[in-house]
Amino acid sequence: AKYSSAPRAIGARYDARKQRLVVELANGVVLMLPPRLLQGLQDATPAQLARVRLSPRGSGLQWEALDVDLAVEGLAMGVFGSR
């Protein structure tokens, strides 16, 4: 896949009220994901989940303190961790 066609995140945050990770993509799609389904985030606290960062090109989400990196393209396709 060409880089330009890959999903790219322009924003990410944890919505503690809904208990969902909210990822906004450049194409306008918004993903709402339950952290309990995401590899490495099952036991994370709301405060830890809130410390999500985008990778420089928006191709990944990173939680440095938890040593978790997730690919935006995988999340958009329903892949919630390494196979």
PDB file of N, CA, C and O in Angstrom:
ATOM      1  N   ALA A   1       0.841  -1.192   0.000  1.00  0.00           N
ATOM      2  CA  ALA A   1       0.000   0.000   0.000  1.00  0.00           C
ATOM      3  C   ALA A   1       0.877   1.243   0.000  1.00  0.00           C
ATOM      4  O   ALA A   1       1.879   1.314   0.699  1.00  0.00           O
ATOM      5  N   LYS A   2       0.462   2.199  -0.770  1.00  0.00           N
ATOM      6  CA  LYS A   2       1.195   3.469  -0.799  1.00  0.00           C
ATOM      7  C   LYS A   2       0.974   4.203   0.514  1.00  0.00           C
ATOM      8  O   LYS A   2      -0.086   4.106   1.112  1.00  0.00           O
ATOM      9  N   TYR A   3       1.973   4.982   0.915  1.00  0.00           N
ATOM     10  CA  TYR A   3       1.866   5.719   2.173  1.00  0.00           C
ATOM     11  C   TYR A   3       0.636   6.622   2.165  1.00  0.00           C
ATOM     12  O   TYR A   3      -0.100   6.715   3.130  1.00  0.00           O
ATOM     13  N   SER A   4       0.370   7.279   1.029  1.00  0.00           N
ATOM     14  CA  SER A   4      -0.715   8.245   0.981  1.00  0.00           C
ATOM     15  C   SER A   4      -2.082   7.604   1.204  1.00  0.00           C
ATOM     16  O   SER A   4      -3.011   8.264   1.610  1.00  0.00           O
ATOM     17  N   SER A   5      -2.193   6.304   0.929  1.00  0.00           N
ATOM     18  CA  SER A   5      -3.493   5.648   1.100  1.00  0.00           C
ATOM     19  C   SER A   5      -3.662   5.053   2.494  1.00  0.00           C
ATOM     20  O   SER A   5      -4.761   4.647   2.852  1.00  0.00           O
ATOM     21  N   ALA A   6      -2.599   4.983   3.262  1.00  0.00           N
ATOM     22  CA  ALA A   6      -2.681   4.403   4.606  1.00  0.00           C
ATOM     23  C   ALA A   6      -3.401   5.370   5.546  1.00  0.00           C
ATOM     24  O   ALA A   6      -3.199   6.577   5.466  1.00  0.00           O
ATOM     25  N   PRO A   7      -4.234   4.840   6.437  1.00  0.00           N
ATOM     26  CA  PRO A   7      -4.898   5.706   7.410  1.00  0.00           C
ATOM     27  C   PRO A   7      -3.869   6.445   8.259  1.00  0.00           C
ATOM     28  O   PRO A   7      -2.870   5.872   8.659  1.00  0.00           O
ATOM     29  N   ARG A   8      -4.145   7.722   8.511  1.00  0.00           N
ATOM     30  CA  ARG A   8      -3.236   8.553   9.293  1.00  0.00           C
ATOM     31  C   ARG A   8      -4.033   9.254  10.372  1.00  0.00           C
ATOM     32  O   ARG A   8      -5.069   9.856  10.097  1.00  0.00           O
ATOM     33  N   ALA A   9      -3.561   9.153  11.601  1.00  0.00           N
ATOM     34  CA  ALA A   9      -4.250   9.798  12.718  1.00  0.00           C
ATOM     35  C   ALA A   9      -3.840  11.260  12.813  1.00  0.00           C
ATOM     36  O   ALA A   9      -2.672  11.604  12.640  1.00  0.00           O
ATOM     37  N   ILE A  10      -4.821  12.111  13.085  1.00  0.00           N
ATOM     38  CA  ILE A  10      -4.527  13.528  13.331  1.00  0.00           C
ATOM     39  C   ILE A  10      -4.853  13.897  14.774  1.00  0.00           C
ATOM     40  O   ILE A  10      -4.552  14.994  15.221  1.00  0.00           O
ATOM     41  N   GLY A  11      -5.443  12.953  15.498  1.00  0.00           N
ATOM     42  CA  GLY A  11      -5.739  13.197  16.902  1.00  0.00           C
ATOM     43  C   GLY A  11      -6.044  11.893  17.619  1.00  0.00           C
ATOM     44  O   GLY A  11      -6.546  10.954  17.005  1.00  0.00           O
ATOM     45  N   ALA A  12      -5.715  11.844  18.903  1.00  0.00           N
ATOM     46  CA  ALA A  12      -6.034  10.669  19.721  1.00  0.00           C
ATOM     47  C   ALA A  12      -6.182  11.125  21.163  1.00  0.00           C
ATOM     48  O   ALA A  12      -5.417  11.957  21.637  1.00  0.00           O
ATOM     49  N   ARG A  13      -7.192  10.579  21.836  1.00  0.00           N
ATOM     50  CA  ARG A  13      -7.412  10.902  23.248  1.00  0.00           C
ATOM     51  C   ARG A  13      -8.168   9.761  23.890  1.00  0.00           C
ATOM     52  O   ARG A  13      -8.780   8.943  23.203  1.00  0.00           O
ATOM     53  N   TYR A  14      -8.106   9.722  25.209  1.00  0.00           N
ATOM     54  CA  TYR A  14      -8.880   8.724  25.948  1.00  0.00           C
ATOM     55  C   TYR A  14     -10.100   9.401  26.533  1.00  0.00           C
ATOM     56  O   TYR A  14      -9.977  10.408  27.238  1.00  0.00           O
ATOM     57  N   ASP A  15     -11.289   8.888  26.233  1.00  0.00           N
ATOM     58  CA  ASP A  15     -12.544   9.391  26.793  1.00  0.00           C
ATOM     59  C   ASP A  15     -12.874   8.518  27.997  1.00  0.00           C
ATOM     60  O   ASP A  15     -13.378   7.401  27.855  1.00  0.00           O
ATOM     61  N   ALA A  16     -12.563   9.027  29.196  1.00  0.00           N
ATOM     62  CA  ALA A  16     -12.741   8.237  30.416  1.00  0.00           C
ATOM     63  C   ALA A  16     -14.213   7.960  30.692  1.00  0.00           C
ATOM     64  O   ALA A  16     -14.562   6.897  31.202  1.00  0.00           O
ATOM     65  N   ARG A  17     -15.094   8.879  30.332  1.00  0.00           N
ATOM     66  CA  ARG A  17     -16.520   8.689  30.584  1.00  0.00           C
ATOM     67  C   ARG A  17     -17.066   7.505  29.784  1.00  0.00           C
ATOM     68  O   ARG A  17     -17.806   6.682  30.291  1.00  0.00           O
ATOM     69  N   LYS A  18     -16.677   7.427  28.529  1.00  0.00           N
ATOM     70  CA  LYS A  18     -17.131   6.324  27.666  1.00  0.00           C
ATOM     71  C   LYS A  18     -16.189   5.121  27.703  1.00  0.00           C
ATOM     72  O   LYS A  18     -16.472   4.099  27.092  1.00  0.00           O
ATOM     73  N   GLN A  19     -15.046   5.281  28.383  1.00  0.00           N
ATOM     74  CA  GLN A  19     -14.023   4.232  28.447  1.00  0.00           C
ATOM     75  C   GLN A  19     -13.634   3.766  27.053  1.00  0.00           C
ATOM     76  O   GLN A  19     -13.610   2.578  26.742  1.00  0.00           O
ATOM     77  N   ARG A  20     -13.327   4.753  26.194  1.00  0.00           N
ATOM     78  CA  ARG A  20     -12.950   4.465  24.810  1.00  0.00           C
ATOM     79  C   ARG A  20     -11.745   5.319  24.421  1.00  0.00           C
ATOM     80  O   ARG A  20     -11.658   6.491  24.788  1.00  0.00           O
ATOM     81  N   LEU A  21     -10.867   4.720  23.639  1.00  0.00           N
ATOM     82  CA  LEU A  21      -9.804   5.460  22.981  1.00  0.00           C
ATOM     83  C   LEU A  21     -10.415   6.032  21.701  1.00  0.00           C
ATOM     84  O   LEU A  21     -11.016   5.295  20.927  1.00  0.00           O
ATOM     85  N   VAL A  22     -10.308   7.333  21.517  1.00  0.00           N
ATOM     86  CA  VAL A  22     -10.900   8.007  20.360  1.00  0.00           C
ATOM     87  C   VAL A  22      -9.764   8.444  19.439  1.00  0.00           C
ATOM     88  O   VAL A  22      -8.887   9.205  19.856  1.00  0.00           O
ATOM     89  N   VAL A  23      -9.783   7.946  18.213  1.00  0.00           N
ATOM     90  CA  VAL A  23      -8.738   8.252  17.240  1.00  0.00           C
ATOM     91  C   VAL A  23      -9.383   8.905  16.026  1.00  0.00           C
ATOM     92  O   VAL A  23     -10.251   8.309  15.383  1.00  0.00           O
ATOM     93  N   GLU A  24      -8.967  10.139  15.726  1.00  0.00           N
ATOM     94  CA  GLU A  24      -9.490  10.849  14.564  1.00  0.00           C
ATOM     95  C   GLU A  24      -8.515  10.704  13.408  1.00  0.00           C
ATOM     96  O   GLU A  24      -7.328  10.999  13.545  1.00  0.00           O
ATOM     97  N   LEU A  25      -9.009  10.217  12.278  1.00  0.00           N
ATOM     98  CA  LEU A  25      -8.177  10.016  11.096  1.00  0.00           C
ATOM     99  C   LEU A  25      -8.261  11.218  10.161  1.00  0.00           C
ATOM    100  O   LEU A  25      -9.233  11.972  10.171  1.00  0.00           O
ATOM    101  N   ALA A  26      -7.237  11.366   9.331  1.00  0.00           N
ATOM    102  CA  ALA A  26      -7.159  12.496   8.412  1.00  0.00           C
ATOM    103  C   ALA A  26      -8.325  12.520   7.428  1.00  0.00           C
ATOM    104  O   ALA A  26      -8.713  13.587   6.946  1.00  0.00           O
ATOM    105  N   ASN A  27      -8.911  11.355   7.133  1.00  0.00           N
ATOM    106  CA  ASN A  27     -10.017  11.298   6.174  1.00  0.00           C
ATOM    107  C   ASN A  27     -11.374  11.593   6.806  1.00  0.00           C
ATOM    108  O   ASN A  27     -12.406  11.491   6.149  1.00  0.00           O
ATOM    109  N   GLY A  28     -11.381  11.939   8.098  1.00  0.00           N
ATOM    110  CA  GLY A  28     -12.621  12.283   8.776  1.00  0.00           C
ATOM    111  C   GLY A  28     -13.239  11.149   9.569  1.00  0.00           C
ATOM    112  O   GLY A  28     -14.167  11.367  10.341  1.00  0.00           O
ATOM    113  N   VAL A  29     -12.747   9.925   9.409  1.00  0.00           N
ATOM    114  CA  VAL A  29     -13.259   8.789  10.168  1.00  0.00           C
ATOM    115  C   VAL A  29     -12.794   8.918  11.619  1.00  0.00           C
ATOM    116  O   VAL A  29     -11.663   9.331  11.882  1.00  0.00           O
ATOM    117  N   VAL A  30     -13.659   8.567  12.549  1.00  0.00           N
ATOM    118  CA  VAL A  30     -13.308   8.549  13.963  1.00  0.00           C
ATOM    119  C   VAL A  30     -13.485   7.124  14.477  1.00  0.00           C
ATOM    120  O   VAL A  30     -14.552   6.539  14.345  1.00  0.00           O
ATOM    121  N   LEU A  31     -12.403   6.578  15.032  1.00  0.00           N
ATOM    122  CA  LEU A  31     -12.443   5.241  15.627  1.00  0.00           C
ATOM    123  C   LEU A  31     -12.651   5.385  17.134  1.00  0.00           C
ATOM    124  O   LEU A  31     -12.027   6.237  17.758  1.00  0.00           O
ATOM    125  N   MET A  32     -13.533   4.560  17.699  1.00  0.00           N
ATOM    126  CA  MET A  32     -13.716   4.523  19.156  1.00  0.00           C
ATOM    127  C   MET A  32     -13.450   3.085  19.583  1.00  0.00           C
ATOM    128  O   MET A  32     -14.199   2.187  19.216  1.00  0.00           O
ATOM    129  N   LEU A  33     -12.369   2.901  20.331  1.00  0.00           N
ATOM    130  CA  LEU A  33     -11.891   1.561  20.646  1.00  0.00           C
ATOM    131  C   LEU A  33     -11.845   1.334  22.154  1.00  0.00           C
ATOM    132  O   LEU A  33     -11.327   2.172  22.896  1.00  0.00           O
ATOM    133  N   PRO A  34     -12.351   0.180  22.628  1.00  0.00           N
ATOM    134  CA  PRO A  34     -12.226  -0.136  24.047  1.00  0.00           C
ATOM    135  C   PRO A  34     -10.810  -0.631  24.346  1.00  0.00           C
ATOM    136  O   PRO A  34     -10.356  -1.602  23.735  1.00  0.00           O
ATOM    137  N   PRO A  35     -10.105   0.023  25.253  1.00  0.00           N
ATOM    138  CA  PRO A  35      -8.715  -0.377  25.561  1.00  0.00           C
ATOM    139  C   PRO A  35      -8.576  -1.827  25.991  1.00  0.00           C
ATOM    140  O   PRO A  35      -7.545  -2.439  25.758  1.00  0.00           O
ATOM    141  N   ARG A  36      -9.619  -2.423  26.564  1.00  0.00           N
ATOM    142  CA  ARG A  36      -9.535  -3.818  27.016  1.00  0.00           C
ATOM    143  C   ARG A  36      -9.299  -4.771  25.852  1.00  0.00           C
ATOM    144  O   ARG A  36      -8.860  -5.899  26.050  1.00  0.00           O
ATOM    145  N   LEU A  37      -9.555  -4.321  24.608  1.00  0.00           N
ATOM    146  CA  LEU A  37      -9.315  -5.154  23.436  1.00  0.00           C
ATOM    147  C   LEU A  37      -7.958  -4.904  22.795  1.00  0.00           C
ATOM    148  O   LEU A  37      -7.589  -5.587  21.848  1.00  0.00           O
ATOM    149  N   LEU A  38      -7.229  -3.903  23.277  1.00  0.00           N
ATOM    150  CA  LEU A  38      -5.987  -3.498  22.627  1.00  0.00           C
ATOM    151  C   LEU A  38      -4.775  -4.091  23.348  1.00  0.00           C
ATOM    152  O   LEU A  38      -4.627  -3.946  24.555  1.00  0.00           O
ATOM    153  N   GLN A  39      -3.918  -4.724  22.575  1.00  0.00           N
ATOM    154  CA  GLN A  39      -2.745  -5.399  23.136  1.00  0.00           C
ATOM    155  C   GLN A  39      -1.891  -4.426  23.939  1.00  0.00           C
ATOM    156  O   GLN A  39      -1.517  -3.365  23.446  1.00  0.00           O
ATOM    157  N   GLY A  40      -1.607  -4.786  25.178  1.00  0.00           N
ATOM    158  CA  GLY A  40      -0.753  -3.976  26.039  1.00  0.00           C
ATOM    159  C   GLY A  40      -1.496  -2.933  26.849  1.00  0.00           C
ATOM    160  O   GLY A  40      -0.910  -2.306  27.725  1.00  0.00           O
ATOM    161  N   LEU A  41      -2.801  -2.735  26.568  1.00  0.00           N
ATOM    162  CA  LEU A  41      -3.545  -1.694  27.279  1.00  0.00           C
ATOM    163  C   LEU A  41      -4.631  -2.254  28.195  1.00  0.00           C
ATOM    164  O   LEU A  41      -5.320  -1.498  28.870  1.00  0.00           O
ATOM    165  N   GLN A  42      -4.768  -3.563  28.262  1.00  0.00           N
ATOM    166  CA  GLN A  42      -5.854  -4.176  29.025  1.00  0.00           C
ATOM    167  C   GLN A  42      -5.862  -3.748  30.493  1.00  0.00           C
ATOM    168  O   GLN A  42      -6.929  -3.555  31.071  1.00  0.00           O
ATOM    169  N   ASP A  43      -4.693  -3.608  31.090  1.00  0.00           N
ATOM    170  CA  ASP A  43      -4.622  -3.284  32.518  1.00  0.00           C
ATOM    171  C   ASP A  43      -4.220  -1.842  32.791  1.00  0.00           C
ATOM    172  O   ASP A  43      -3.943  -1.484  33.931  1.00  0.00           O
ATOM    173  N   ALA A  44      -4.203  -1.016  31.766  1.00  0.00           N
ATOM    174  CA  ALA A  44      -3.785   0.381  31.938  1.00  0.00           C
ATOM    175  C   ALA A  44      -4.851   1.187  32.669  1.00  0.00           C
ATOM    176  O   ALA A  44      -6.048   0.942  32.511  1.00  0.00           O
ATOM    177  N   THR A  45      -4.407   2.133  33.479  1.00  0.00           N
ATOM    178  CA  THR A  45      -5.336   3.017  34.192  1.00  0.00           C
ATOM    179  C   THR A  45      -5.794   4.129  33.241  1.00  0.00           C
ATOM    180  O   THR A  45      -5.132   4.411  32.230  1.00  0.00           O
ATOM    181  N   PRO A  46      -6.909   4.797  33.568  1.00  0.00           N
ATOM    182  CA  PRO A  46      -7.334   5.930  32.749  1.00  0.00           C
ATOM    183  C   PRO A  46      -6.238   6.989  32.591  1.00  0.00           C
ATOM    184  O   PRO A  46      -6.071   7.546  31.508  1.00  0.00           O
ATOM    185  N   ALA A  47      -5.488   7.246  33.665  1.00  0.00           N
ATOM    186  CA  ALA A  47      -4.403   8.242  33.572  1.00  0.00           C
ATOM    187  C   ALA A  47      -3.326   7.797  32.587  1.00  0.00           C
ATOM    188  O   ALA A  47      -2.806   8.609  31.824  1.00  0.00           O
ATOM    189  N   GLN A  48      -3.007   6.505  32.610  1.00  0.00           N
ATOM    190  CA  GLN A  48      -2.012   5.989  31.665  1.00  0.00           C
ATOM    191  C   GLN A  48      -2.547   6.055  30.238  1.00  0.00           C
ATOM    192  O   GLN A  48      -1.826   6.437  29.317  1.00  0.00           O
ATOM    193  N   LEU A  49      -3.795   5.687  30.044  1.00  0.00           N
ATOM    194  CA  LEU A  49      -4.397   5.707  28.709  1.00  0.00           C
ATOM    195  C   LEU A  49      -4.430   7.121  28.132  1.00  0.00           C
ATOM    196  O   LEU A  49      -4.275   7.318  26.931  1.00  0.00           O
ATOM    197  N   ALA A  50      -4.612   8.106  29.003  1.00  0.00           N
ATOM    198  CA  ALA A  50      -4.694   9.501  28.556  1.00  0.00           C
ATOM    199  C   ALA A  50      -3.364  10.015  28.007  1.00  0.00           C
ATOM    200  O   ALA A  50      -3.335  11.020  27.299  1.00  0.00           O
ATOM    201  N   ARG A  51      -2.265   9.322  28.298  1.00  0.00           N
ATOM    202  CA  ARG A  51      -0.950   9.779  27.843  1.00  0.00           C
ATOM    203  C   ARG A  51      -0.601   9.262  26.453  1.00  0.00           C
ATOM    204  O   ARG A  51       0.563   9.040  26.143  1.00  0.00           O
ATOM    205  N   VAL A  52      -1.600   9.088  25.607  1.00  0.00           N
ATOM    206  CA  VAL A  52      -1.369   8.617  24.240  1.00  0.00           C
ATOM    207  C   VAL A  52      -0.722   9.729  23.408  1.00  0.00           C
ATOM    208  O   VAL A  52      -1.041  10.903  23.563  1.00  0.00           O
ATOM    209  N   ARG A  53       0.209   9.348  22.551  1.00  0.00           N
ATOM    210  CA  ARG A  53       0.883  10.280  21.639  1.00  0.00           C
ATOM    211  C   ARG A  53       0.802   9.711  20.231  1.00  0.00           C
ATOM    212  O   ARG A  53       0.827   8.500  20.041  1.00  0.00           O
ATOM    213  N   LEU A  54       0.764  10.592  19.251  1.00  0.00           N
ATOM    214  CA  LEU A  54       0.815  10.173  17.855  1.00  0.00           C
ATOM    215  C   LEU A  54       2.264  10.031  17.431  1.00  0.00           C
ATOM    216  O   LEU A  54       3.111  10.822  17.854  1.00  0.00           O
ATOM    217  N   SER A  55       2.546   9.055  16.582  1.00  0.00           N
ATOM    218  CA  SER A  55       3.878   8.983  15.981  1.00  0.00           C
ATOM    219  C   SER A  55       4.015  10.176  15.038  1.00  0.00           C
ATOM    220  O   SER A  55       3.019  10.792  14.658  1.00  0.00           O
ATOM    221  N   PRO A  56       5.252  10.543  14.655  1.00  0.00           N
ATOM    222  CA  PRO A  56       5.461  11.761  13.864  1.00  0.00           C
ATOM    223  C   PRO A  56       4.585  11.879  12.613  1.00  0.00           C
ATOM    224  O   PRO A  56       4.092  12.955  12.318  1.00  0.00           O
ATOM    225  N   ARG A  57       4.351  10.798  11.901  1.00  0.00           N
ATOM    226  CA  ARG A  57       3.531  10.888  10.682  1.00  0.00           C
ATOM    227  C   ARG A  57       2.079  10.502  10.908  1.00  0.00           C
ATOM    228  O   ARG A  57       1.309  10.431   9.958  1.00  0.00           O
ATOM    229  N   GLY A  58       1.735  10.210  12.154  1.00  0.00           N
ATOM    230  CA  GLY A  58       0.360   9.825  12.447  1.00  0.00           C
ATOM    231  C   GLY A  58       0.041   8.394  12.067  1.00  0.00           C
ATOM    232  O   GLY A  58      -1.120   8.006  12.011  1.00  0.00           O
ATOM    233  N   SER A  59       1.081   7.586  11.848  1.00  0.00           N
ATOM    234  CA  SER A  59       0.850   6.196  11.450  1.00  0.00           C
ATOM    235  C   SER A  59       0.707   5.269  12.651  1.00  0.00           C
ATOM    236  O   SER A  59       0.329   4.110  12.506  1.00  0.00           O
ATOM    237  N   GLY A  60       0.998   5.775  13.841  1.00  0.00           N
ATOM    238  CA  GLY A  60       0.926   4.940  15.029  1.00  0.00           C
ATOM    239  C   GLY A  60       0.523   5.723  16.264  1.00  0.00           C
ATOM    240  O   GLY A  60       0.588   6.948  16.291  1.00  0.00           O
ATOM    241  N   LEU A  61       0.091   4.971  17.281  1.00  0.00           N
ATOM    242  CA  LEU A  61      -0.208   5.532  18.591  1.00  0.00           C
ATOM    243  C   LEU A  61       0.807   4.956  19.562  1.00  0.00           C
ATOM    244  O   LEU A  61       1.161   3.781  19.473  1.00  0.00           O
ATOM    245  N   GLN A  62       1.267   5.791  20.482  1.00  0.00           N
ATOM    246  CA  GLN A  62       2.329   5.379  21.392  1.00  0.00           C
ATOM    247  C   GLN A  62       1.994   5.744  22.828  1.00  0.00           C
ATOM    248  O   GLN A  62       1.474   6.824  23.095  1.00  0.00           O
ATOM    249  N   TRP A  63       2.294   4.811  23.715  1.00  0.00           N
ATOM    250  CA  TRP A  63       2.230   5.036  25.158  1.00  0.00           C
ATOM    251  C   TRP A  63       3.617   4.711  25.680  1.00  0.00           C
ATOM    252  O   TRP A  63       3.939   3.545  25.942  1.00  0.00           O
ATOM    253  N   GLU A  64       4.447   5.713  25.813  1.00  0.00           N
ATOM    254  CA  GLU A  64       5.850   5.490  26.152  1.00  0.00           C
ATOM    255  C   GLU A  64       6.017   4.778  27.491  1.00  0.00           C
ATOM    256  O   GLU A  64       6.778   3.823  27.604  1.00  0.00           O
ATOM    257  N   ALA A  65       5.291   5.219  28.520  1.00  0.00           N
ATOM    258  CA  ALA A  65       5.453   4.632  29.855  1.00  0.00           C
ATOM    259  C   ALA A  65       5.035   3.164  29.888  1.00  0.00           C
ATOM    260  O   ALA A  65       5.533   2.392  30.698  1.00  0.00           O
ATOM    261  N   LEU A  66       4.122   2.776  29.012  1.00  0.00           N
ATOM    262  CA  LEU A  66       3.647   1.391  28.967  1.00  0.00           C
ATOM    263  C   LEU A  66       4.405   0.558  27.937  1.00  0.00           C
ATOM    264  O   LEU A  66       4.186  -0.637  27.826  1.00  0.00           O
ATOM    265  N   ASP A  67       5.268   1.202  27.156  1.00  0.00           N
ATOM    266  CA  ASP A  67       6.011   0.549  26.077  1.00  0.00           C
ATOM    267  C   ASP A  67       5.056  -0.116  25.086  1.00  0.00           C
ATOM    268  O   ASP A  67       5.222  -1.272  24.714  1.00  0.00           O
ATOM    269  N   VAL A  68       4.012   0.635  24.700  1.00  0.00           N
ATOM    270  CA  VAL A  68       3.017   0.131  23.760  1.00  0.00           C
ATOM    271  C   VAL A  68       3.001   1.021  22.525  1.00  0.00           C
ATOM    272  O   VAL A  68       2.968   2.249  22.637  1.00  0.00           O
ATOM    273  N   ASP A  69       3.062   0.398  21.360  1.00  0.00           N
ATOM    274  CA  ASP A  69       2.945   1.080  20.070  1.00  0.00           C
ATOM    275  C   ASP A  69       1.927   0.307  19.239  1.00  0.00           C
ATOM    276  O   ASP A  69       2.072  -0.901  19.062  1.00  0.00           O
ATOM    277  N   LEU A  70       0.920   0.997  18.746  1.00  0.00           N
ATOM    278  CA  LEU A  70      -0.091   0.353  17.913  1.00  0.00           C
ATOM    279  C   LEU A  70      -0.169   1.064  16.564  1.00  0.00           C
ATOM    280  O   LEU A  70      -0.141   2.296  16.509  1.00  0.00           O
ATOM    281  N   ALA A  71      -0.277   0.302  15.490  1.00  0.00           N
ATOM    282  CA  ALA A  71      -0.354   0.863  14.143  1.00  0.00           C
ATOM    283  C   ALA A  71      -1.774   1.326  13.849  1.00  0.00           C
ATOM    284  O   ALA A  71      -2.732   0.569  14.036  1.00  0.00           O
ATOM    285  N   VAL A  72      -1.918   2.565  13.378  1.00  0.00           N
ATOM    286  CA  VAL A  72      -3.227   3.109  13.051  1.00  0.00           C
ATOM    287  C   VAL A  72      -3.882   2.280  11.945  1.00  0.00           C
ATOM    288  O   VAL A  72      -5.074   1.981  11.998  1.00  0.00           O
ATOM    289  N   GLU A  73      -3.099   1.873  10.953  1.00  0.00           N
ATOM    290  CA  GLU A  73      -3.657   1.082   9.861  1.00  0.00           C
ATOM    291  C   GLU A  73      -4.259  -0.220  10.385  1.00  0.00           C
ATOM    292  O   GLU A  73      -5.345  -0.629   9.979  1.00  0.00           O
ATOM    293  N   GLY A  74      -3.553  -0.870  11.314  1.00  0.00           N
ATOM    294  CA  GLY A  74      -4.070  -2.100  11.904  1.00  0.00           C
ATOM    295  C   GLY A  74      -5.351  -1.856  12.684  1.00  0.00           C
ATOM    296  O   GLY A  74      -6.318  -2.606  12.554  1.00  0.00           O
ATOM    297  N   LEU A  75      -5.364  -0.798  13.499  1.00  0.00           N
ATOM    298  CA  LEU A  75      -6.564  -0.485  14.282  1.00  0.00           C
ATOM    299  C   LEU A  75      -7.756  -0.236  13.365  1.00  0.00           C
ATOM    300  O   LEU A  75      -8.869  -0.683  13.638  1.00  0.00           O
ATOM    301  N   ALA A  76      -7.523   0.465  12.249  1.00  0.00           N
ATOM    302  CA  ALA A  76      -8.600   0.772  11.313  1.00  0.00           C
ATOM    303  C   ALA A  76      -9.143  -0.496  10.653  1.00  0.00           C
ATOM    304  O   ALA A  76     -10.296  -0.542  10.232  1.00  0.00           O
ATOM    305  N   MET A  77      -8.313  -1.530  10.581  1.00  0.00           N
ATOM    306  CA  MET A  77      -8.733  -2.798   9.972  1.00  0.00           C
ATOM    307  C   MET A  77      -9.193  -3.818  11.017  1.00  0.00           C
ATOM    308  O   MET A  77      -9.449  -4.970  10.691  1.00  0.00           O
ATOM    309  N   GLY A  78      -9.227  -3.412  12.291  1.00  0.00           N
ATOM    310  CA  GLY A  78      -9.678  -4.314  13.333  1.00  0.00           C
ATOM    311  C   GLY A  78      -8.602  -5.225  13.885  1.00  0.00           C
ATOM    312  O   GLY A  78      -8.898  -6.229  14.508  1.00  0.00           O
ATOM    313  N   VAL A  79      -7.329  -4.887  13.655  1.00  0.00           N
ATOM    314  CA  VAL A  79      -6.208  -5.650  14.211  1.00  0.00           C
ATOM    315  C   VAL A  79      -5.736  -4.904  15.454  1.00  0.00           C
ATOM    316  O   VAL A  79      -5.202  -3.813  15.350  1.00  0.00           O
ATOM    317  N   PHE A  80      -5.971  -5.491  16.633  1.00  0.00           N
ATOM    318  CA  PHE A  80      -5.747  -4.772  17.884  1.00  0.00           C
ATOM    319  C   PHE A  80      -4.458  -5.164  18.585  1.00  0.00           C
ATOM    320  O   PHE A  80      -4.329  -5.004  19.792  1.00  0.00           O
ATOM    321  N   GLY A  81      -3.478  -5.669  17.845  1.00  0.00           N
ATOM    322  CA  GLY A  81      -2.183  -6.012  18.411  1.00  0.00           C
ATOM    323  C   GLY A  81      -1.406  -6.804  17.378  1.00  0.00           C
ATOM    324  O   GLY A  81      -1.829  -6.936  16.237  1.00  0.00           O
ATOM    325  N   SER A  82      -0.247  -7.311  17.772  1.00  0.00           N
ATOM    326  CA  SER A  82       0.534  -8.107  16.826  1.00  0.00           C
ATOM    327  C   SER A  82      -0.129  -9.455  16.648  1.00  0.00           C
ATOM    328  O   SER A  82      -0.778  -9.979  17.542  1.00  0.00           O
ATOM    329  N   ARG A  83       0.014 -10.021  15.457  1.00  0.00           N
ATOM    330  CA  ARG A  83      -0.651 -11.297  15.169  1.00  0.00           C
ATOM    331  C   ARG A  83       0.064 -12.453  15.825  1.00  0.00           C
ATOM    332  O   ARG A  83       1.205 -12.442  16.067  1.00  0.00           O
TER     333      ARG A  83
END
